PDB file of C-alpha atoms and ligand atoms in Angstrom:
ATOM      1  CA  UNK A   1       5.101 -28.607  -8.195  1.00  0.00           C
ATOM      2  CA  UNK A   2       1.364 -28.986  -7.951  1.00  0.00           C
ATOM      3  CA  UNK A   3      -0.615 -26.034  -6.570  1.00  0.00           C
ATOM      4  CA  UNK A   4      -2.112 -25.901  -3.262  1.00  0.00           C
ATOM      5  CA  UNK A   5      -6.019 -25.719  -3.362  1.00  0.00           C
ATOM      6  CA  UNK A   6      -6.952 -22.099  -2.392  1.00  0.00           C
ATOM      7  CA  UNK A   7      -9.391 -21.770   0.494  1.00  0.00           C
ATOM      8  CA  UNK A   8     -10.523 -18.244   0.821  1.00  0.00           C
ATOM      9  CA  UNK A   9     -11.080 -16.152   4.366  1.00  0.00           C
ATOM     10  CA  UNK A  10     -14.265 -14.856   2.795  1.00  0.00           C
ATOM     11  CA  UNK A  11     -17.314 -17.336   2.739  1.00  0.00           C
ATOM     12  CA  UNK A  12     -19.465 -14.835   0.785  1.00  0.00           C
ATOM     13  CA  UNK A  13     -20.291 -14.828  -2.920  1.00  0.00           C
ATOM     14  CA  UNK A  14     -20.406 -11.730  -5.058  1.00  0.00           C
ATOM     15  CA  UNK A  15     -22.579  -8.982  -3.803  1.00  0.00           C
ATOM     16  CA  UNK A  16     -24.079  -6.230  -6.195  1.00  0.00           C
ATOM     17  CA  UNK A  17     -26.591  -3.316  -6.177  1.00  0.00           C
ATOM     18  CA  UNK A  18     -29.657  -3.636  -7.927  1.00  0.00           C
ATOM     19  CA  UNK A  19     -29.280  -0.606  -9.951  1.00  0.00           C
ATOM     20  CA  UNK A  20     -25.545  -1.833 -11.131  1.00  0.00           C
ATOM     21  CA  UNK A  21     -23.898   1.075  -9.435  1.00  0.00           C
ATOM     22  CA  UNK A  22     -21.674  -1.086  -7.268  1.00  0.00           C
ATOM     23  CA  UNK A  23     -20.401  -4.415  -7.132  1.00  0.00           C
ATOM     24  CA  UNK A  24     -18.137  -6.344  -4.628  1.00  0.00           C
ATOM     25  CA  UNK A  25     -16.532  -9.778  -5.544  1.00  0.00           C
ATOM     26  CA  UNK A  26     -14.111 -12.115  -3.477  1.00  0.00           C
ATOM     27  CA  UNK A  27     -11.153 -12.429  -5.979  1.00  0.00           C
ATOM     28  CA  UNK A  28      -8.558 -13.944  -3.221  1.00  0.00           C
ATOM     29  CA  UNK A  29      -8.017 -17.009  -5.249  1.00  0.00           C
ATOM     30  CA  UNK A  30      -6.060 -14.961  -7.999  1.00  0.00           C
ATOM     31  CA  UNK A  31      -2.369 -15.830  -8.071  1.00  0.00           C
ATOM     32  CA  UNK A  32      -0.219 -13.299  -6.543  1.00  0.00           C
ATOM     33  CA  UNK A  33       3.582 -13.241  -6.521  1.00  0.00           C
ATOM     34  CA  UNK A  34       5.792 -10.448  -4.790  1.00  0.00           C
ATOM     35  CA  UNK A  35       9.140  -9.578  -6.260  1.00  0.00           C
ATOM     36  CA  UNK A  36      11.718  -7.536  -4.398  1.00  0.00           C
ATOM     37  CA  UNK A  37      14.475  -6.303  -6.637  1.00  0.00           C
ATOM     38  CA  UNK A  38      16.855  -3.722  -7.096  1.00  0.00           C
ATOM     39  CA  UNK A  39      15.719  -1.786 -10.654  1.00  0.00           C
ATOM     40  CA  UNK A  40      19.193  -2.588 -12.371  1.00  0.00           C
ATOM     41  CA  UNK A  41      18.707  -6.260 -11.830  1.00  0.00           C
ATOM     42  CA  UNK A  42      17.238  -8.688 -14.670  1.00  0.00           C
ATOM     43  CA  UNK A  43      13.902  -9.064 -12.852  1.00  0.00           C
ATOM     44  CA  UNK A  44      13.689  -5.161 -12.345  1.00  0.00           C
ATOM     45  CA  UNK A  45      14.494  -4.339 -16.109  1.00  0.00           C
ATOM     46  CA  UNK A  46      11.877  -7.093 -16.995  1.00  0.00           C
ATOM     47  CA  UNK A  47       8.973  -5.838 -14.772  1.00  0.00           C
ATOM     48  CA  UNK A  48       9.873  -2.025 -15.825  1.00  0.00           C
ATOM     49  CA  UNK A  49       6.899  -0.384 -14.326  1.00  0.00           C
ATOM     50  CA  UNK A  50       7.549   2.288 -11.775  1.00  0.00           C
ATOM     51  CA  UNK A  51       6.259   2.453  -8.159  1.00  0.00           C
ATOM     52  CA  UNK A  52       2.343   3.449  -8.437  1.00  0.00           C
ATOM     53  CA  UNK A  53       1.678   2.278 -11.834  1.00  0.00           C
ATOM     54  CA  UNK A  54       0.689  -0.936 -13.610  1.00  0.00           C
ATOM     55  CA  UNK A  55       0.967  -2.856 -16.844  1.00  0.00           C
ATOM     56  CA  UNK A  56      -0.480  -6.043 -18.086  1.00  0.00           C
ATOM     57  CA  UNK A  57       2.178  -8.641 -19.509  1.00  0.00           C
ATOM     58  CA  UNK A  58       1.665 -10.522 -22.708  1.00  0.00           C
ATOM     59  CA  UNK A  59       0.695 -13.564 -20.782  1.00  0.00           C
ATOM     60  CA  UNK A  60      -1.901 -11.743 -18.799  1.00  0.00           C
ATOM     61  CA  UNK A  61      -0.431 -11.272 -15.634  1.00  0.00           C
ATOM     62  CA  UNK A  62      -0.930  -7.866 -14.037  1.00  0.00           C
ATOM     63  CA  UNK A  63       2.128  -6.051 -12.999  1.00  0.00           C
ATOM     64  CA  UNK A  64       1.915  -3.646 -10.301  1.00  0.00           C
ATOM     65  CA  UNK A  65       4.711  -1.372  -9.008  1.00  0.00           C
ATOM     66  CA  UNK A  66       3.425  -1.683  -5.563  1.00  0.00           C
ATOM     67  CA  UNK A  67       6.586   0.180  -3.558  1.00  0.00           C
ATOM     68  CA  UNK A  68      10.056   1.550  -4.729  1.00  0.00           C
ATOM     69  CA  UNK A  69      11.811  -1.807  -5.704  1.00  0.00           C
ATOM     70  CA  UNK A  70       8.788  -3.785  -5.219  1.00  0.00           C
ATOM     71  CA  UNK A  71       6.239  -5.349  -7.660  1.00  0.00           C
ATOM     72  CA  UNK A  72       3.187  -7.886  -7.277  1.00  0.00           C
ATOM     73  CA  UNK A  73       2.161  -9.966 -10.298  1.00  0.00           C
ATOM     74  CA  UNK A  74      -1.461 -10.847 -10.374  1.00  0.00           C
ATOM     75  CA  UNK A  75      -2.825 -13.550 -12.503  1.00  0.00           C
ATOM     76  CA  UNK A  76      -5.554 -16.112 -12.813  1.00  0.00           C
ATOM     77  CA  UNK A  77      -5.921 -18.923 -10.190  1.00  0.00           C
ATOM     78  CA  UNK A  78      -3.161 -21.686 -10.349  1.00  0.00           C
ATOM     79  CA  UNK A  79      -0.615 -19.661 -12.246  1.00  0.00           C
ATOM     80  CA  UNK A  80       1.874 -19.622  -9.326  1.00  0.00           C
ATOM     81  CA  UNK A  81       4.487 -22.117 -10.749  1.00  0.00           C
ATOM     82  CA  UNK A  82       4.215 -20.322 -14.220  1.00  0.00           C
ATOM     83  CA  UNK A  83       4.716 -16.848 -12.710  1.00  0.00           C
ATOM     84  CA  UNK A  84       7.789 -17.917 -10.478  1.00  0.00           C
ATOM     85  CA  UNK A  85       9.375 -19.645 -13.504  1.00  0.00           C
ATOM     86  CA  UNK A  86       8.948 -16.502 -15.844  1.00  0.00           C
ATOM     87  CA  UNK A  87      10.978 -14.269 -13.725  1.00  0.00           C
ATOM     88  CA  UNK A  88      14.780 -13.710 -13.948  1.00  0.00           C
ATOM     89  CA  UNK A  89      16.057 -14.026 -10.208  1.00  0.00           C
ATOM     90  CA  UNK A  90      19.810 -13.445 -10.682  1.00  0.00           C
ATOM     91  CA  UNK A  91      21.184 -10.749  -8.374  1.00  0.00           C
ATOM     92  CA  UNK A  92      19.652  -9.429  -5.343  1.00  0.00           C
ATOM     93  CA  UNK A  93      16.180 -10.531  -5.943  1.00  0.00           C
ATOM     94  CA  UNK A  94      13.428 -12.392  -4.055  1.00  0.00           C
ATOM     95  CA  UNK A  95      10.319 -13.899  -5.415  1.00  0.00           C
ATOM     96  CA  UNK A  96       7.820 -15.320  -3.277  1.00  0.00           C
ATOM     97  CA  UNK A  97       4.133 -16.703  -4.000  1.00  0.00           C
ATOM     98  CA  UNK A  98       1.976 -14.917  -1.532  1.00  0.00           C
ATOM     99  CA  UNK A  99      -1.063 -16.347  -3.081  1.00  0.00           C
ATOM    100  CA  UNK A 100      -2.222 -18.031   0.259  1.00  0.00           C
ATOM    101  CA  UNK A 101      -1.403 -15.133   2.335  1.00  0.00           C
ATOM    102  CA  UNK A 102      -3.313 -12.491   0.768  1.00  0.00           C
ATOM    103  CA  UNK A 103      -7.145 -11.763   0.498  1.00  0.00           C
ATOM    104  CA  UNK A 104      -8.186  -9.651  -2.472  1.00  0.00           C
ATOM    105  CA  UNK A 105     -11.396  -8.039  -3.565  1.00  0.00           C
ATOM    106  CA  UNK A 106     -12.696  -6.433  -6.818  1.00  0.00           C
ATOM    107  CA  UNK A 107     -15.145  -3.299  -6.019  1.00  0.00           C
ATOM    108  CA  UNK A 108     -16.593  -1.988  -9.322  1.00  0.00           C
ATOM    109  CA  UNK A 109     -19.137   0.543 -10.707  1.00  0.00           C
ATOM    110  CA  UNK A 110     -19.958   4.052 -10.646  1.00  0.00           C
ATOM    111  CA  UNK A 111     -20.273   4.349  -6.798  1.00  0.00           C
ATOM    112  CA  UNK A 112     -16.710   2.671  -5.988  1.00  0.00           C
ATOM    113  CA  UNK A 113     -15.195   6.292  -5.312  1.00  0.00           C
ATOM    114  CA  UNK A 114     -18.203   6.851  -3.027  1.00  0.00           C
ATOM    115  CA  UNK A 115     -18.000   3.948  -1.117  1.00  0.00           C
ATOM    116  CA  UNK A 116     -13.863   3.810  -0.879  1.00  0.00           C
ATOM    117  CA  UNK A 117     -14.437   7.506   0.251  1.00  0.00           C
ATOM    118  CA  UNK A 118     -16.237   6.269   3.565  1.00  0.00           C
ATOM    119  CA  UNK A 119     -13.201   3.983   4.653  1.00  0.00           C
ATOM    120  CA  UNK A 120     -10.137   5.154   2.606  1.00  0.00           C
ATOM    121  CA  UNK A 121      -8.606   8.716   2.953  1.00  0.00           C
ATOM    122  CA  UNK A 122      -6.728   8.622  -0.560  1.00  0.00           C
ATOM    123  CA  UNK A 123      -7.598  10.761  -3.288  1.00  0.00           C
ATOM    124  CA  UNK A 124      -9.296   8.878  -6.007  1.00  0.00           C
ATOM    125  CA  UNK A 125      -9.770  11.780  -8.711  1.00  0.00           C
ATOM    126  CA  UNK A 126      -8.430  10.587 -12.080  1.00  0.00           C
ATOM    127  CA  UNK A 127      -5.627  13.314 -11.624  1.00  0.00           C
ATOM    128  CA  UNK A 128      -4.255  11.348  -8.641  1.00  0.00           C
ATOM    129  CA  UNK A 129      -5.243   7.850  -9.361  1.00  0.00           C
ATOM    130  CA  UNK A 130      -5.876   7.400 -13.038  1.00  0.00           C
ATOM    131  CA  UNK A 131      -6.808   3.806 -14.338  1.00  0.00           C
ATOM    132  CA  UNK A 132      -3.511   1.780 -13.840  1.00  0.00           C
ATOM    133  CA  UNK A 133      -2.645   3.540 -10.659  1.00  0.00           C
ATOM    134  CA  UNK A 134      -1.411   1.273  -7.643  1.00  0.00           C
ATOM    135  CA  UNK A 135      -1.166   2.664  -3.995  1.00  0.00           C
ATOM    136  CA  UNK A 136      -1.476   1.497  -0.637  1.00  0.00           C
ATOM    137  CA  UNK A 137      -3.343   3.145   2.487  1.00  0.00           C
ATOM    138  CA  UNK A 138      -5.916   2.351   5.236  1.00  0.00           C
ATOM    139  CA  UNK A 139      -9.104   0.720   4.057  1.00  0.00           C
ATOM    140  CA  UNK A 140     -11.405   0.544   7.078  1.00  0.00           C
ATOM    141  CA  UNK A 141      -8.194   0.502   9.535  1.00  0.00           C
ATOM    142  CA  UNK A 142      -6.437  -2.217   7.501  1.00  0.00           C
ATOM    143  CA  UNK A 143      -3.434  -1.505   5.528  1.00  0.00           C
ATOM    144  CA  UNK A 144      -4.160  -2.417   2.000  1.00  0.00           C
ATOM    145  CA  UNK A 145      -2.569  -2.323  -1.520  1.00  0.00           C
ATOM    146  CA  UNK A 146      -5.114  -1.088  -4.101  1.00  0.00           C
ATOM    147  CA  UNK A 147      -4.874  -1.005  -8.186  1.00  0.00           C
ATOM    148  CA  UNK A 148      -7.278   0.770 -10.274  1.00  0.00           C
ATOM    149  CA  UNK A 149      -7.988  -1.842 -12.813  1.00  0.00           C
ATOM    150  CA  UNK A 150     -11.085  -0.435 -14.657  1.00  0.00           C
ATOM    151  CA  UNK A 151     -13.114  -3.072 -16.808  1.00  0.00           C
ATOM    152  CA  UNK A 152     -14.402  -2.342 -20.290  1.00  0.00           C
ATOM    153  CA  UNK A 153     -16.841   0.240 -19.327  1.00  0.00           C
ATOM    154  CA  UNK A 154     -16.613   0.280 -15.355  1.00  0.00           C
ATOM    155  CA  UNK A 155     -14.300   1.991 -12.832  1.00  0.00           C
ATOM    156  CA  UNK A 156     -12.938  -0.803 -10.876  1.00  0.00           C
ATOM    157  CA  UNK A 157     -10.506  -1.401  -7.958  1.00  0.00           C
ATOM    158  CA  UNK A 158      -8.477  -4.466  -6.697  1.00  0.00           C
ATOM    159  CA  UNK A 159      -8.204  -4.144  -3.040  1.00  0.00           C
ATOM    160  CA  UNK A 160      -5.889  -6.674  -1.217  1.00  0.00           C
ATOM    161  CA  UNK A 161      -4.733  -7.091   2.480  1.00  0.00           C
ATOM    162  CA  UNK A 162      -3.416  -9.764   4.721  1.00  0.00           C
ATOM    163  CA  UNK A 163      -5.283 -12.921   4.694  1.00  0.00           C
ATOM    164  CA  UNK A 164      -6.251 -12.686   8.267  1.00  0.00           C
ATOM    165  CA  UNK A 165      -8.068  -9.346   7.923  1.00  0.00           C
ATOM    166  CA  UNK A 166      -9.759 -10.735   4.690  1.00  0.00           C
ATOM    167  CA  UNK A 167     -13.114 -11.376   6.330  1.00  0.00           C
ATOM    168  CA  UNK A 168     -13.443  -8.436   8.235  1.00  0.00           C
ATOM    169  CA  UNK A 169     -12.405  -6.162   5.461  1.00  0.00           C
ATOM    170  CA  UNK A 170     -14.795  -7.714   3.099  1.00  0.00           C
ATOM    171  CA  UNK A 171     -17.768  -7.311   5.627  1.00  0.00           C
ATOM    172  CA  UNK A 172     -16.425  -3.868   6.309  1.00  0.00           C
ATOM    173  CA  UNK A 173     -16.488  -2.732   2.533  1.00  0.00           C
ATOM    174  CA  UNK A 174     -19.996  -4.433   2.010  1.00  0.00           C
ATOM    175  CA  UNK A 175     -21.081  -2.477   5.054  1.00  0.00           C
ATOM    176  CA  UNK A 176     -19.901   0.634   3.196  1.00  0.00           C
ATOM    177  CA  UNK A 177     -21.629  -0.360   0.089  1.00  0.00           C
ATOM    178  CA  UNK A 178     -25.008  -0.856   1.885  1.00  0.00           C
ATOM    179  CA  UNK A 179     -25.704   2.903   1.565  1.00  0.00           C
ATOM    180  CA  UNK A 180     -25.347   2.472  -2.109  1.00  0.00           C
ATOM    181  CA  UNK A 181     -27.814  -0.085  -2.715  1.00  0.00           C
ATOM    182  CA  UNK A 182     -26.203  -3.548  -1.740  1.00  0.00           C
ATOM    183  CA  UNK A 183     -28.096  -5.967   0.624  1.00  0.00           C
ATOM    184  CA  UNK A 184     -25.764  -7.067   3.078  1.00  0.00           C
ATOM    185  CA  UNK A 185     -26.248 -10.764   3.999  1.00  0.00           C
ATOM    186  CA  UNK A 186     -26.975 -11.052   7.919  1.00  0.00           C
ATOM    187  CA  UNK A 187     -23.933 -13.129   8.440  1.00  0.00           C
ATOM    188  CA  UNK A 188     -21.591 -10.470   7.169  1.00  0.00           C
ATOM    189  CA  UNK A 189     -21.241  -8.555  10.366  1.00  0.00           C
ATOM    190  CA  UNK A 190     -18.243  -6.520  11.554  1.00  0.00           C
ATOM    191  CA  UNK A 191     -19.839  -5.881  14.881  1.00  0.00           C
TER     192      UNK A 191
ATOM    193  CA  UNK B   1      -5.463  16.901   9.681  1.00  0.00           C
ATOM    194  CA  UNK B   2      -1.978  17.513   8.695  1.00  0.00           C
ATOM    195  CA  UNK B   3      -1.156  16.729   4.910  1.00  0.00           C
ATOM    196  CA  UNK B   4       2.419  15.344   5.013  1.00  0.00           C
ATOM    197  CA  UNK B   5       4.052  15.189   1.402  1.00  0.00           C
ATOM    198  CA  UNK B   6       5.744  11.643   0.865  1.00  0.00           C
ATOM    199  CA  UNK B   7       8.484  11.963  -1.561  1.00  0.00           C
ATOM    200  CA  UNK B   8       7.296   8.708  -3.101  1.00  0.00           C
ATOM    201  CA  UNK B   9       3.489   8.696  -2.590  1.00  0.00           C
ATOM    202  CA  UNK B  10       2.674  12.322  -2.657  1.00  0.00           C
ATOM    203  CA  UNK B  11       0.462  14.154  -0.151  1.00  0.00           C
ATOM    204  CA  UNK B  12      -1.045  11.762   2.318  1.00  0.00           C
ATOM    205  CA  UNK B  13      -2.866  12.398   5.636  1.00  0.00           C
ATOM    206  CA  UNK B  14      -0.431  12.163   8.680  1.00  0.00           C
ATOM    207  CA  UNK B  15      -2.638   9.465  10.184  1.00  0.00           C
ATOM    208  CA  UNK B  16      -1.351   7.038   7.380  1.00  0.00           C
ATOM    209  CA  UNK B  17       2.053   7.864   8.418  1.00  0.00           C
ATOM    210  CA  UNK B  18       4.117   7.599  11.868  1.00  0.00           C
ATOM    211  CA  UNK B  19       6.476  10.647  13.085  1.00  0.00           C
ATOM    212  CA  UNK B  20       9.692   9.308  13.984  1.00  0.00           C
ATOM    213  CA  UNK B  21      10.615  12.614  15.661  1.00  0.00           C
ATOM    214  CA  UNK B  22      13.439  15.269  15.222  1.00  0.00           C
ATOM    215  CA  UNK B  23      16.421  14.299  13.057  1.00  0.00           C
ATOM    216  CA  UNK B  24      19.339  14.202  15.483  1.00  0.00           C
ATOM    217  CA  UNK B  25      22.927  13.478  14.243  1.00  0.00           C
ATOM    218  CA  UNK B  26      24.114  10.365  15.637  1.00  0.00           C
ATOM    219  CA  UNK B  27      27.681  10.556  17.570  1.00  0.00           C
ATOM    220  CA  UNK B  28      30.364   8.153  17.022  1.00  0.00           C
ATOM    221  CA  UNK B  29      29.700   5.176  19.310  1.00  0.00           C
ATOM    222  CA  UNK B  30      33.651   4.542  19.801  1.00  0.00           C
ATOM    223  CA  UNK B  31      34.201   7.647  20.841  1.00  0.00           C
ATOM    224  CA  UNK B  32      30.916   9.362  22.317  1.00  0.00           C
ATOM    225  CA  UNK B  33      30.914   9.918  26.032  1.00  0.00           C
ATOM    226  CA  UNK B  34      27.827   8.709  28.121  1.00  0.00           C
ATOM    227  CA  UNK B  35      26.559  12.441  28.180  1.00  0.00           C
ATOM    228  CA  UNK B  36      26.614  12.475  24.555  1.00  0.00           C
ATOM    229  CA  UNK B  37      25.138   9.339  23.699  1.00  0.00           C
ATOM    230  CA  UNK B  38      22.178   9.949  26.184  1.00  0.00           C
ATOM    231  CA  UNK B  39      21.497  13.197  24.814  1.00  0.00           C
ATOM    232  CA  UNK B  40      21.729  11.549  21.222  1.00  0.00           C
ATOM    233  CA  UNK B  41      19.238   9.233  22.730  1.00  0.00           C
ATOM    234  CA  UNK B  42      16.644  11.158  24.753  1.00  0.00           C
ATOM    235  CA  UNK B  43      17.158  14.802  24.048  1.00  0.00           C
ATOM    236  CA  UNK B  44      15.435  16.965  21.536  1.00  0.00           C
ATOM    237  CA  UNK B  45      15.250  20.590  20.772  1.00  0.00           C
ATOM    238  CA  UNK B  46      11.447  20.633  20.251  1.00  0.00           C
ATOM    239  CA  UNK B  47      11.207  24.371  19.235  1.00  0.00           C
ATOM    240  CA  UNK B  48       8.104  26.151  18.386  1.00  0.00           C
ATOM    241  CA  UNK B  49       8.913  26.593  14.819  1.00  0.00           C
ATOM    242  CA  UNK B  50      11.096  25.047  12.155  1.00  0.00           C
ATOM    243  CA  UNK B  51      12.384  21.430  12.697  1.00  0.00           C
ATOM    244  CA  UNK B  52      13.687  18.823  10.472  1.00  0.00           C
ATOM    245  CA  UNK B  53      12.023  15.448  11.322  1.00  0.00           C
ATOM    246  CA  UNK B  54      11.773  11.877   9.963  1.00  0.00           C
ATOM    247  CA  UNK B  55       8.693  10.416   9.293  1.00  0.00           C
ATOM    248  CA  UNK B  56       7.665   6.792   8.099  1.00  0.00           C
ATOM    249  CA  UNK B  57       5.245   5.880   5.275  1.00  0.00           C
ATOM    250  CA  UNK B  58       3.480   3.162   7.142  1.00  0.00           C
ATOM    251  CA  UNK B  59       0.622   2.348   4.838  1.00  0.00           C
ATOM    252  CA  UNK B  60       2.288   3.805   1.870  1.00  0.00           C
ATOM    253  CA  UNK B  61       5.825   3.159   0.291  1.00  0.00           C
ATOM    254  CA  UNK B  62       7.315   2.019   3.904  1.00  0.00           C
ATOM    255  CA  UNK B  63      10.337   4.345   3.320  1.00  0.00           C
ATOM    256  CA  UNK B  64      11.506   6.602   5.784  1.00  0.00           C
ATOM    257  CA  UNK B  65      11.858  10.385   4.738  1.00  0.00           C
ATOM    258  CA  UNK B  66      12.716  13.832   6.111  1.00  0.00           C
ATOM    259  CA  UNK B  67      10.480  16.917   5.944  1.00  0.00           C
ATOM    260  CA  UNK B  68      11.028  20.493   7.460  1.00  0.00           C
ATOM    261  CA  UNK B  69       7.747  21.275   9.269  1.00  0.00           C
ATOM    262  CA  UNK B  70       6.945  24.288  11.217  1.00  0.00           C
ATOM    263  CA  UNK B  71       5.746  22.949  14.746  1.00  0.00           C
ATOM    264  CA  UNK B  72       3.808  26.045  15.280  1.00  0.00           C
ATOM    265  CA  UNK B  73       1.891  26.365  11.932  1.00  0.00           C
ATOM    266  CA  UNK B  74       2.441  22.682  10.507  1.00  0.00           C
ATOM    267  CA  UNK B  75       3.782  24.467   7.151  1.00  0.00           C
ATOM    268  CA  UNK B  76       5.869  21.964   5.565  1.00  0.00           C
ATOM    269  CA  UNK B  77       8.726  22.590   2.910  1.00  0.00           C
ATOM    270  CA  UNK B  78      11.203  20.087   2.003  1.00  0.00           C
ATOM    271  CA  UNK B  79      10.484  16.644   1.552  1.00  0.00           C
ATOM    272  CA  UNK B  80      13.451  13.885   0.773  1.00  0.00           C
ATOM    273  CA  UNK B  81      14.053  10.461   0.910  1.00  0.00           C
ATOM    274  CA  UNK B  82      16.184   9.359   4.178  1.00  0.00           C
TER     275      UNK B  82
HETATM  276 ZN1   ZN C 201       5.332   6.969   0.840  1.00  0.00          ZN
END
């Protein structure tokens, strides 16, 4: 099966603050696969991580325990077919490629906590949500799945939501970033 | 703000959850009288004090769970999956 060409709901390129404290990038084109399975199925055993945690598989896919008995796999663009084929589907298991149904952004830098605190009421301290943590909550009034996925030297979060909210949410997070030095392009408006 | 402890997600702002109301035992639909059925559907104790109620973790794990909450003080003591 050939991969469909991905069209992002977000028209903007990456935004970053001059001082490097915060950057916001649309990464909606990453492959996203949703797995619902009992923990005692072959898929559940293979995926292993519990709700609220994530781990990197050997092929580079990030396995996120996004809800009890539910996992989201994130990988580079165009990996849908490979990811689907890599998962055992015997038993009460459902595996769906949701790449085109979700928008996803990467928010990175020292000021991420300050930005997210403006639009999200989850506790982002290291005690509650350390690197690797997976959680869901309201971000600018949109229900989102979040993964704390630090890069080599920077705190970083992946924020994903329903595709139809993507353009709004990108603009809303960019707006929250403006206080931290990001110049928001005039066409990115939420009003 | 009320902080509600979800058994899966931990303490969460109640605005991320939905209160699904007092727990009421469901009568057997085969044998319940109309009065019993109506009282199960519509009537609640609504005390100013301790109540066992169901909450839905809307923005988090999307599971239902029960807590014991004091409606006068919002103190919460027990929390478990439904
Ligand atoms: Zn929850």
